[in-house]
CSV table of C-alpha atoms and ligand atoms in Angstrom, one decimal:
chain,number,residue,atom,x,y,z
A,1,MET,CA,71.6,76.8,107.9
A,2,ARG,CA,69.1,75.8,105.1
A,3,ARG,CA,69.5,73.8,101.9
A,4,ILE,CA,68.4,76.0,99.3
A,5,LEU,CA,67.8,75.5,95.5
A,6,VAL,CA,67.7,78.7,93.2
A,7,THR,CA,66.8,77.9,89.8
A,8,GLY,CA,67.9,80.7,87.4
A,9,GLY,CA,70.7,81.3,89.7
A,10,ALA,CA,73.2,82.3,87.3
A,11,GLY,CA,71.1,85.0,85.8
A,12,PHE,CA,70.8,88.6,86.8
A,13,ILE,CA,68.6,88.5,89.9
A,14,GLY,CA,69.5,84.9,90.8
A,15,SER,CA,73.3,85.6,91.0
A,16,HIS,CA,72.6,88.4,93.5
A,17,LEU,CA,70.3,86.3,95.5
A,18,CYS,CA,72.8,83.4,95.6
A,19,GLU,CA,75.5,85.8,96.8
A,20,ARG,CA,73.3,86.8,99.7
A,21,LEU,CA,72.1,83.3,100.7
A,22,VAL,CA,75.8,82.0,100.6
A,23,ARG,CA,76.8,85.0,102.7
A,24,ASP,CA,74.0,84.3,105.1
A,25,GLY,CA,75.6,80.8,105.5
A,26,HIS,CA,73.1,78.6,103.7
A,27,ASP,CA,73.9,75.7,101.6
A,28,VAL,CA,73.0,76.9,98.2
A,29,VAL,CA,72.7,75.0,95.0
A,30,CYS,CA,72.5,77.2,91.8
A,31,LEU,CA,70.6,75.5,89.0
A,32,ASP,CA,70.8,77.1,85.4
A,33,ASN,CA,70.9,76.1,81.9
A,34,TYR,CA,72.6,79.3,80.8
A,35,PHE,CA,70.1,80.2,78.3
A,36,THR,CA,70.3,83.9,79.3
A,37,GLY,CA,72.5,83.7,82.4
A,38,ALA,CA,76.2,82.9,82.5
A,39,LYS,CA,78.6,81.0,84.8
A,40,SER,CA,80.7,84.2,84.9
A,41,ASN,CA,77.8,85.7,87.1
A,42,VAL,CA,78.4,83.4,89.9
A,43,GLU,CA,82.1,82.3,89.5
A,44,HIS,CA,83.2,84.6,92.4
A,45,LEU,CA,81.1,82.2,94.7
A,46,LEU,CA,82.7,78.9,93.5
A,47,GLY,CA,85.3,78.8,96.2
A,48,TYR,CA,82.8,78.7,98.9
A,49,PRO,CA,82.2,75.4,100.4
A,50,ASN,CA,78.4,76.3,100.9
A,51,PHE,CA,77.8,76.9,97.1
A,52,GLU,CA,77.5,74.7,94.3
A,53,ILE,CA,76.5,75.0,90.6
A,54,MET,CA,74.3,72.6,88.4
A,55,ARG,CA,73.6,72.8,84.6
A,56,PHE,CA,70.1,71.7,84.3
A,57,ASP,CA,66.9,72.5,82.5
A,58,VAL,CA,63.7,73.1,84.9
A,59,ARG,CA,61.7,71.7,81.9
A,60,GLU,CA,62.9,68.2,83.2
A,61,PRO,CA,61.8,66.6,86.6
A,62,ILE,CA,64.5,67.1,89.1
A,63,LYS,CA,65.2,64.9,92.3
A,64,ILE,CA,67.4,66.8,95.0
A,65,GLU,CA,66.7,67.2,99.0
A,66,VAL,CA,66.3,70.9,99.6
A,67,ASP,CA,64.3,72.9,102.3
A,68,GLN,CA,63.5,76.0,100.0
A,69,ILE,CA,63.3,76.6,96.4
A,70,TYR,CA,63.4,80.0,94.6
A,71,ASN,CA,62.1,79.4,91.1
A,72,LEU,CA,63.7,82.3,89.1
A,73,ALA,CA,64.4,80.3,86.1
A,74,CYS,CA,63.0,81.9,83.0
A,75,PRO,CA,64.2,84.6,80.5
A,76,ALA,CA,63.0,87.8,81.5
A,77,SER,CA,63.7,90.3,78.8
A,78,PRO,CA,61.5,90.8,76.0
A,79,VAL,CA,64.3,90.3,73.3
A,80,HIS,CA,65.1,86.9,74.7
A,81,TYR,CA,61.6,85.5,75.3
A,82,GLN,CA,60.2,86.6,72.3
A,83,THR,CA,62.9,84.9,70.2
A,84,GLN,CA,62.1,81.5,72.0
A,85,PRO,CA,58.5,81.7,72.8
A,86,VAL,CA,57.6,78.3,73.0
A,87,ARG,CA,60.6,77.5,75.3
A,88,THR,CA,59.6,80.4,77.5
A,89,VAL,CA,56.0,78.9,78.0
A,90,GLU,CA,57.4,75.5,78.7
A,91,THR,CA,60.1,77.0,81.0
A,92,SER,CA,57.5,79.0,83.1
A,93,VAL,CA,54.8,76.2,83.3
A,94,MET,CA,56.6,72.9,83.2
A,95,GLY,CA,59.4,74.6,85.4
A,96,ALA,CA,56.9,75.4,88.0
A,97,VAL,CA,55.2,71.9,87.7
A,98,ASN,CA,58.4,70.1,88.0
A,99,LEU,CA,59.6,72.3,91.1
A,100,LEU,CA,56.1,72.1,92.9
A,101,ARG,CA,56.4,68.0,92.7
A,102,LEU,CA,59.7,68.2,93.9
A,103,ALA,CA,58.3,70.5,96.8
A,104,ARG,CA,55.4,68.0,97.5
A,105,GLU,CA,57.8,65.2,97.8
A,106,THR,CA,60.5,66.8,99.9
A,107,GLY,CA,58.3,69.3,101.8
A,108,ALA,CA,60.1,72.3,100.7
A,109,ILE,CA,58.7,75.7,100.2
A,110,VAL,CA,58.5,77.1,96.6
A,111,LEU,CA,59.0,81.0,96.1
A,112,GLN,CA,57.7,81.6,92.7
A,113,ALA,CA,59.2,84.7,90.8
A,114,SER,CA,56.1,86.1,89.0
A,115,THR,CA,56.1,89.4,87.4
A,116,SER,CA,54.1,92.7,87.1
A,117,GLU,CA,53.5,91.5,83.3
A,118,VAL,CA,50.7,89.4,84.8
A,119,TYR,CA,49.0,92.9,85.0
A,120,GLY,CA,49.5,93.2,81.3
A,121,ASP,CA,48.8,96.7,79.9
A,122,ALA,CA,47.1,97.6,83.1
A,123,GLN,CA,44.1,99.8,83.1
A,124,VAL,CA,44.4,100.7,86.8
A,125,GLN,CA,47.4,102.8,88.2
A,126,PRO,CA,49.2,101.8,90.6
A,127,GLN,CA,48.6,98.0,90.3
A,128,ASP,CA,47.8,96.2,93.6
A,129,GLU,CA,47.4,92.4,93.8
A,130,THR,CA,43.8,92.3,93.7
A,131,TYR,CA,43.9,93.7,90.0
A,132,TYR,CA,43.3,90.6,87.6
A,133,GLY,CA,45.2,92.2,84.7
A,134,HIS,CA,44.8,93.2,81.1
A,135,VAL,CA,46.7,90.7,78.9
A,136,ASN,CA,46.7,90.0,75.3
A,137,PRO,CA,46.6,86.1,75.3
A,138,ILE,CA,47.7,85.6,71.9
A,139,GLY,CA,50.3,88.6,71.3
A,140,ILE,CA,54.0,88.5,71.3
A,141,ARG,CA,54.5,89.0,75.1
A,142,ALA,CA,52.0,86.4,76.0
A,143,CYS,CA,54.3,83.7,76.0
A,144,TYR,CA,56.0,85.4,79.2
A,145,ASP,CA,52.9,87.0,80.5
A,146,GLU,CA,50.4,83.9,80.4
A,147,GLY,CA,53.3,81.6,81.1
A,148,LYS,CA,53.8,83.4,84.4
A,149,ARG,CA,49.9,83.6,85.1
A,150,CYS,CA,49.7,80.0,84.6
A,151,ALA,CA,52.8,79.3,86.8
A,152,GLU,CA,50.9,81.3,89.5
A,153,THR,CA,47.9,79.2,88.8
A,154,ILE,CA,49.6,75.8,89.5
A,155,CYS,CA,51.3,77.4,92.5
A,156,PHE,CA,47.9,77.8,94.1
A,157,ASP,CA,46.4,74.6,92.9
A,158,TYR,CA,49.3,72.7,94.4
A,159,HIS,CA,48.8,74.6,97.5
A,160,ARG,CA,45.0,73.9,97.8
A,161,GLN,CA,45.2,70.4,96.5
A,162,TYR,CA,48.3,68.9,98.2
A,163,GLY,CA,49.2,71.4,100.9
A,164,VAL,CA,52.6,72.4,99.2
A,165,ARG,CA,53.8,75.6,100.9
A,166,VAL,CA,53.9,78.4,98.3
A,167,LYS,CA,55.0,82.0,98.1
A,168,VAL,CA,54.3,84.2,95.0
A,169,VAL,CA,55.9,87.5,94.4
A,170,ARG,CA,55.1,89.8,91.5
A,171,ILE,CA,58.5,91.6,90.8
A,172,PHE,CA,58.5,94.9,89.0
A,173,ASN,CA,61.1,96.1,86.7
A,174,THR,CA,64.5,95.4,88.6
A,175,TYR,CA,67.9,96.7,87.6
A,176,GLY,CA,71.5,96.7,88.7
A,177,PRO,CA,75.0,95.1,87.9
A,178,ARG,CA,74.8,92.0,85.7
A,179,LEU,CA,72.1,93.0,83.7
A,180,ALA,CA,73.0,91.1,80.5
A,181,PRO,CA,74.2,93.6,78.0
A,182,GLY,CA,72.3,92.7,74.7
A,183,ASP,CA,69.3,91.5,76.3
A,184,GLY,CA,67.5,94.5,75.4
A,185,ARG,CA,66.3,95.9,78.6
A,186,VAL,CA,65.8,99.5,79.1
A,187,VAL,CA,68.4,100.4,81.8
A,188,SER,CA,71.3,98.3,80.3
A,189,ASN,CA,70.5,99.4,76.8
A,190,PHE,CA,70.5,103.1,77.8
A,191,ILE,CA,73.6,102.9,79.7
A,192,LEU,CA,75.5,101.0,77.3
A,193,GLN,CA,74.5,103.5,74.5
A,194,ALA,CA,75.3,106.5,76.6
A,195,LEU,CA,78.8,105.3,77.4
A,196,ARG,CA,79.4,104.6,73.8
A,197,ASN,CA,78.0,108.1,72.8
A,198,LYS,CA,75.6,106.0,70.5
A,199,PRO,CA,72.0,107.0,69.8
A,200,ILE,CA,69.7,106.3,73.0
A,201,THR,CA,66.9,104.3,71.4
A,202,VAL,CA,63.5,105.5,72.9
A,203,TYR,CA,60.5,103.3,71.7
A,204,GLY,CA,57.4,105.0,71.0
A,205,ASP,CA,57.3,108.9,72.1
A,206,GLY,CA,58.8,107.6,75.6
A,207,SER,CA,55.6,108.6,77.5
A,208,GLN,CA,55.3,105.0,78.9
A,209,THR,CA,56.3,104.7,82.3
A,210,ARG,CA,58.2,102.1,84.6
A,211,SER,CA,58.9,101.8,88.2
A,212,LEU,CA,62.5,100.6,88.8
A,213,CYS,CA,63.9,98.7,91.8
A,214,TYR,CA,67.5,98.3,92.6
A,215,VAL,CA,68.4,94.6,92.8
A,216,ASP,CA,69.7,94.7,96.4
A,217,ASP,CA,66.3,95.8,97.6
A,218,LEU,CA,64.6,93.2,95.5
A,219,VAL,CA,66.9,90.4,97.0
A,220,GLY,CA,65.9,91.6,100.5
A,221,GLY,CA,62.2,91.4,99.6
A,222,LEU,CA,62.7,87.9,98.1
A,223,VAL,CA,64.3,86.7,101.2
A,224,ALA,CA,61.8,88.3,103.5
A,225,MET,CA,58.8,86.6,101.6
A,226,MET,CA,60.6,83.2,102.0
A,227,GLU,CA,61.2,83.7,105.6
A,228,SER,CA,57.6,84.8,106.3
A,229,PRO,CA,55.1,82.5,108.2
A,230,ASP,CA,53.6,79.8,106.1
A,231,GLU,CA,50.1,81.4,105.7
A,232,VAL,CA,51.7,84.2,103.8
A,233,THR,CA,51.4,82.9,100.2
A,234,GLY,CA,51.1,86.0,98.3
A,235,PRO,CA,50.7,87.0,95.5
A,236,ILE,CA,52.8,90.0,96.9
A,237,ASN,CA,54.0,92.9,94.7
A,238,LEU,CA,57.8,93.7,95.1
A,239,GLY,CA,59.1,96.9,93.2
A,240,ASN,CA,59.8,100.4,93.9
A,241,PRO,CA,57.0,102.9,93.3
A,242,GLY,CA,59.1,105.7,92.0
A,243,GLU,CA,57.7,106.1,88.5
A,244,TYR,CA,59.4,107.6,85.6
A,245,THR,CA,58.7,107.9,81.8
A,246,VAL,CA,61.2,106.1,79.6
A,247,LEU,CA,62.2,109.7,78.3
A,248,GLU,CA,63.0,110.9,81.7
A,249,LEU,CA,65.1,107.8,82.2
A,250,ALA,CA,66.9,108.6,78.9
A,251,GLU,CA,67.6,112.0,79.8
A,252,LYS,CA,68.8,111.2,83.4
A,253,ILE,CA,71.3,108.5,82.1
A,254,ILE,CA,72.7,110.9,79.5
A,255,ALA,CA,73.2,113.5,82.2
A,256,MET,CA,74.6,111.0,84.6
A,257,THR,CA,77.2,109.6,82.2
A,258,GLY,CA,78.0,112.9,80.6
A,259,SER,CA,77.3,111.2,77.2
A,260,LYS,CA,77.2,113.1,73.9
A,261,SER,CA,74.3,110.7,72.7
A,262,GLN,CA,71.2,112.1,71.3
A,263,ILE,CA,67.7,110.5,71.6
A,264,GLU,CA,66.5,108.6,68.7
A,265,TYR,CA,62.8,107.5,68.6
A,266,ARG,CA,61.9,104.0,67.3
A,267,GLU,CA,58.6,102.2,66.8
A,268,LEU,CA,56.9,101.2,70.0
A,269,PRO,CA,56.7,97.3,70.3
A,270,GLN,CA,53.3,95.4,70.3
A,271,ASP,CA,51.5,95.4,73.5
A,272,ASP,CA,54.2,97.6,75.4
A,273,PRO,CA,52.5,98.3,78.7
A,274,GLN,CA,51.8,102.1,79.0
A,275,LYS,CA,51.8,102.5,82.9
A,276,ARG,CA,53.3,100.5,85.6
A,277,ARG,CA,53.8,101.2,89.1
A,278,PRO,CA,53.4,98.9,91.9
A,279,ASP,CA,51.3,99.2,94.9
A,280,ILE,CA,53.4,97.9,97.6
A,281,THR,CA,51.3,98.5,100.7
A,282,ARG,CA,50.9,94.6,101.1
A,283,ALA,CA,54.7,94.1,101.2
A,284,ALA,CA,54.9,96.9,103.8
A,285,GLU,CA,52.4,95.3,105.8
A,286,VAL,CA,53.1,91.7,105.8
A,287,LEU,CA,56.6,91.6,105.2
A,288,LYS,CA,57.8,95.0,106.6
A,289,TRP,CA,59.7,95.4,103.4
A,290,ARG,CA,60.1,98.4,101.4
A,291,PRO,CA,63.0,99.6,98.9
A,292,HIS,CA,65.5,102.0,100.3
A,293,ILE,CA,67.9,102.6,97.2
A,294,GLU,CA,67.0,105.8,95.2
A,295,LEU,CA,67.1,105.7,91.2
A,296,ASP,CA,70.1,108.1,91.4
A,297,ILE,CA,72.1,105.8,93.6
A,298,GLY,CA,71.2,102.6,91.8
A,299,LEU,CA,71.9,104.0,88.4
A,300,ALA,CA,75.1,105.4,89.6
A,301,ARG,CA,76.2,101.9,90.8
A,302,THR,CA,75.0,100.4,87.6
A,303,ILE,CA,76.6,102.8,85.5
A,304,GLY,CA,79.9,102.3,87.3
A,305,TYR,CA,79.6,98.5,86.8
A,306,PHE,CA,79.1,98.9,83.1
A,307,ARG,CA,81.9,101.4,82.8
A,308,ARG,CA,84.3,98.8,84.6
A,309,GLN,CA,83.0,95.8,82.5
A,310,PHE,CA,83.3,97.6,79.4
A,311,GLN,CA,86.4,99.9,80.0
A,312,LEU,CA,88.8,98.2,77.5
A,313,GLU,CA,86.2,98.0,74.7
A,314,LEU,CA,85.4,101.8,75.5
A,315,ASP,CA,89.1,102.7,75.7
A,316,VAL,CA,89.6,101.2,72.1
A,317,ALA,CA,86.5,103.0,70.9
B,1,NAD,P1,67.7,86.6,83.5
B,1,NAD,O1,67.5,86.1,82.2
B,1,NAD,O2,69.1,87.3,84.0
B,1,NAD,O3,67.7,85.3,84.5
B,1,NAD,C1,66.9,84.0,84.3
B,1,NAD,C2,67.8,83.0,84.6
B,1,NAD,O4,67.0,81.7,84.1
B,1,NAD,C3,69.0,82.8,83.4
B,1,NAD,O5,70.1,82.5,84.1
B,1,NAD,C4,68.6,81.8,82.5
B,1,NAD,O6,69.9,81.1,81.9
B,1,NAD,C5,67.8,80.7,83.4
B,1,NAD,N1,67.0,80.0,82.6
B,1,NAD,C6,66.1,80.4,81.6
B,1,NAD,N2,65.3,79.1,81.3
B,1,NAD,C7,65.9,78.0,82.0
B,1,NAD,C8,65.4,76.7,82.1
B,1,NAD,N3,64.7,76.2,81.1
B,1,NAD,N4,66.0,75.9,83.1
B,1,NAD,C9,67.2,76.4,83.9
B,1,NAD,N5,67.4,77.7,83.9
B,1,NAD,C10,66.7,78.5,82.8
B,1,NAD,O7,66.5,87.4,84.1
B,1,NAD,P2,66.4,87.9,85.6
B,1,NAD,O8,66.0,89.5,85.3
B,1,NAD,O9,67.3,87.6,86.7
B,1,NAD,O10,65.0,87.4,86.1
B,1,NAD,C11,64.8,86.2,86.9
B,1,NAD,C12,63.4,85.9,87.4
B,1,NAD,O11,62.6,87.2,87.6
B,1,NAD,C13,62.8,85.5,86.1
B,1,NAD,O12,61.6,84.5,86.4
B,1,NAD,C14,61.9,86.6,85.7
B,1,NAD,O13,60.7,86.3,85.1
B,1,NAD,C15,61.6,87.3,87.2
B,1,NAD,N6,61.3,88.7,87.0
B,1,NAD,C16,62.5,89.7,86.6
B,1,NAD,C17,62.3,91.0,86.6
B,1,NAD,C18,63.2,92.0,86.2
B,1,NAD,O14,63.0,93.3,86.0
B,1,NAD,N7,64.6,91.6,86.2
B,1,NAD,C19,60.8,91.7,86.5
B,1,NAD,C20,59.9,90.4,86.8
B,1,NAD,C21,60.1,89.2,87.0
B,2,UDP,N1,62.5,100.7,76.0
B,2,UDP,C1,63.1,101.6,75.2
B,2,UDP,N2,64.1,101.4,74.7
B,2,UDP,C2,65.1,100.5,74.7
B,2,UDP,C3,64.5,99.6,75.7
B,2,UDP,C4,63.3,99.6,76.0
B,2,UDP,O1,62.3,102.7,75.0
B,2,UDP,O2,66.2,100.5,74.3
B,2,UDP,C5,61.2,100.8,76.7
B,2,UDP,C6,60.4,99.7,76.5
B,2,UDP,O3,59.5,100.0,75.4
B,2,UDP,C7,59.5,99.8,77.4
B,2,UDP,C8,60.4,100.0,78.6
B,2,UDP,O4,61.4,100.9,77.8
B,2,UDP,O5,58.4,100.6,77.6
B,2,UDP,C9,60.9,99.0,79.6
B,2,UDP,O6,61.5,97.9,78.8
B,2,UDP,P1,62.3,96.7,79.3
B,2,UDP,O7,62.4,95.9,77.9
B,2,UDP,O8,63.2,96.9,80.0
B,2,UDP,O9,61.1,95.8,80.1
B,2,UDP,P2,59.7,95.7,80.1
B,2,UDP,O10,59.1,96.4,81.2
B,2,UDP,O11,58.9,96.2,78.8
B,2,UDP,O12,59.3,94.2,80.2
């Protein structure tokens, strides 16, 4: 049994990770400032003696005795991180520094949740970990992309300079139950629009691609990375290589929900990456990890969740 700190633990991925770690019998501290997460995401865990929750902001230094730190604290949806860009940079960079300092003092391992966004609007397809990326450093996505890139930098500097054990994973688009409604991400937007028979908002012509990983698969990858030998520092891509255009995704969700929604085209946001697909060879070789949950299965589960969550509202409508 390990003492584990999960920052951003009340968020979408964090709450699933906490669930898994509590179930595995670890002593789990979920830390969150509820900027984009919610207590309700983890309230079902509160009765477990090996789970506790702490309201805290990772921009502040923290002292706590733990063996492992999963650093997930950071707004992840473009809508959220772009409304508070300064806070996003501070959270990524100061958060990483504070947790690395803690790791240096306690000897804990830090797993840093990085992102496919470090590749920016990638000029190579698929993206493997040797690609340095194509990021606009002053655009509206930069607070997130460059914040995460700098967090990777400081992880490797703490590793080289102070011997802190670090593990960097680059997470590709992940979806599933507990995506926050209204945070603008494509899967939750399309499912909610479809269930409400409202227009499905496709940005641009919908030819841009994303590869979508179901959250349970992703959590398995995070744990495999944390439990890997110390010399495995990453970066390692975690994601599902199945690639779909945004338009294909919209059509799939309309069909799966039996919705009457029509597709409505909207302006493509600035710097929206055109193509995104992970090369997961490294994860497969080093972690023996690969995703197993097909898009149709994962979407069916996610649609089921949103149906249950919003049944009352849908009944009224
Ligand atoms: P999320 O917004 O649901 O979760 C982030 C959590 O961090 C929230 O609970 C939020 O309240 C918390 N948080 C934000 N700022 C904080 C601060 N200063 N102090 C403490 N807590 C803070 O997003 P998510 O999708 O669960 O993403 C989790 C992590 O995974 C993020 O670091 C994100 O960058 C990374 N990631 C996610 C995806 C994805 O597709 N979901 C893809 C790539 C990377
Ligand atoms: N998108 C869309 N309609 C929406 C929400 C998103 O067409 O209502 C597109 C968006 O432009 C992007 C893709 O879907 O090309 C994924 O967007 P998301 O915000 O989920 O994540 P990103 O990968 O861009 O961070």
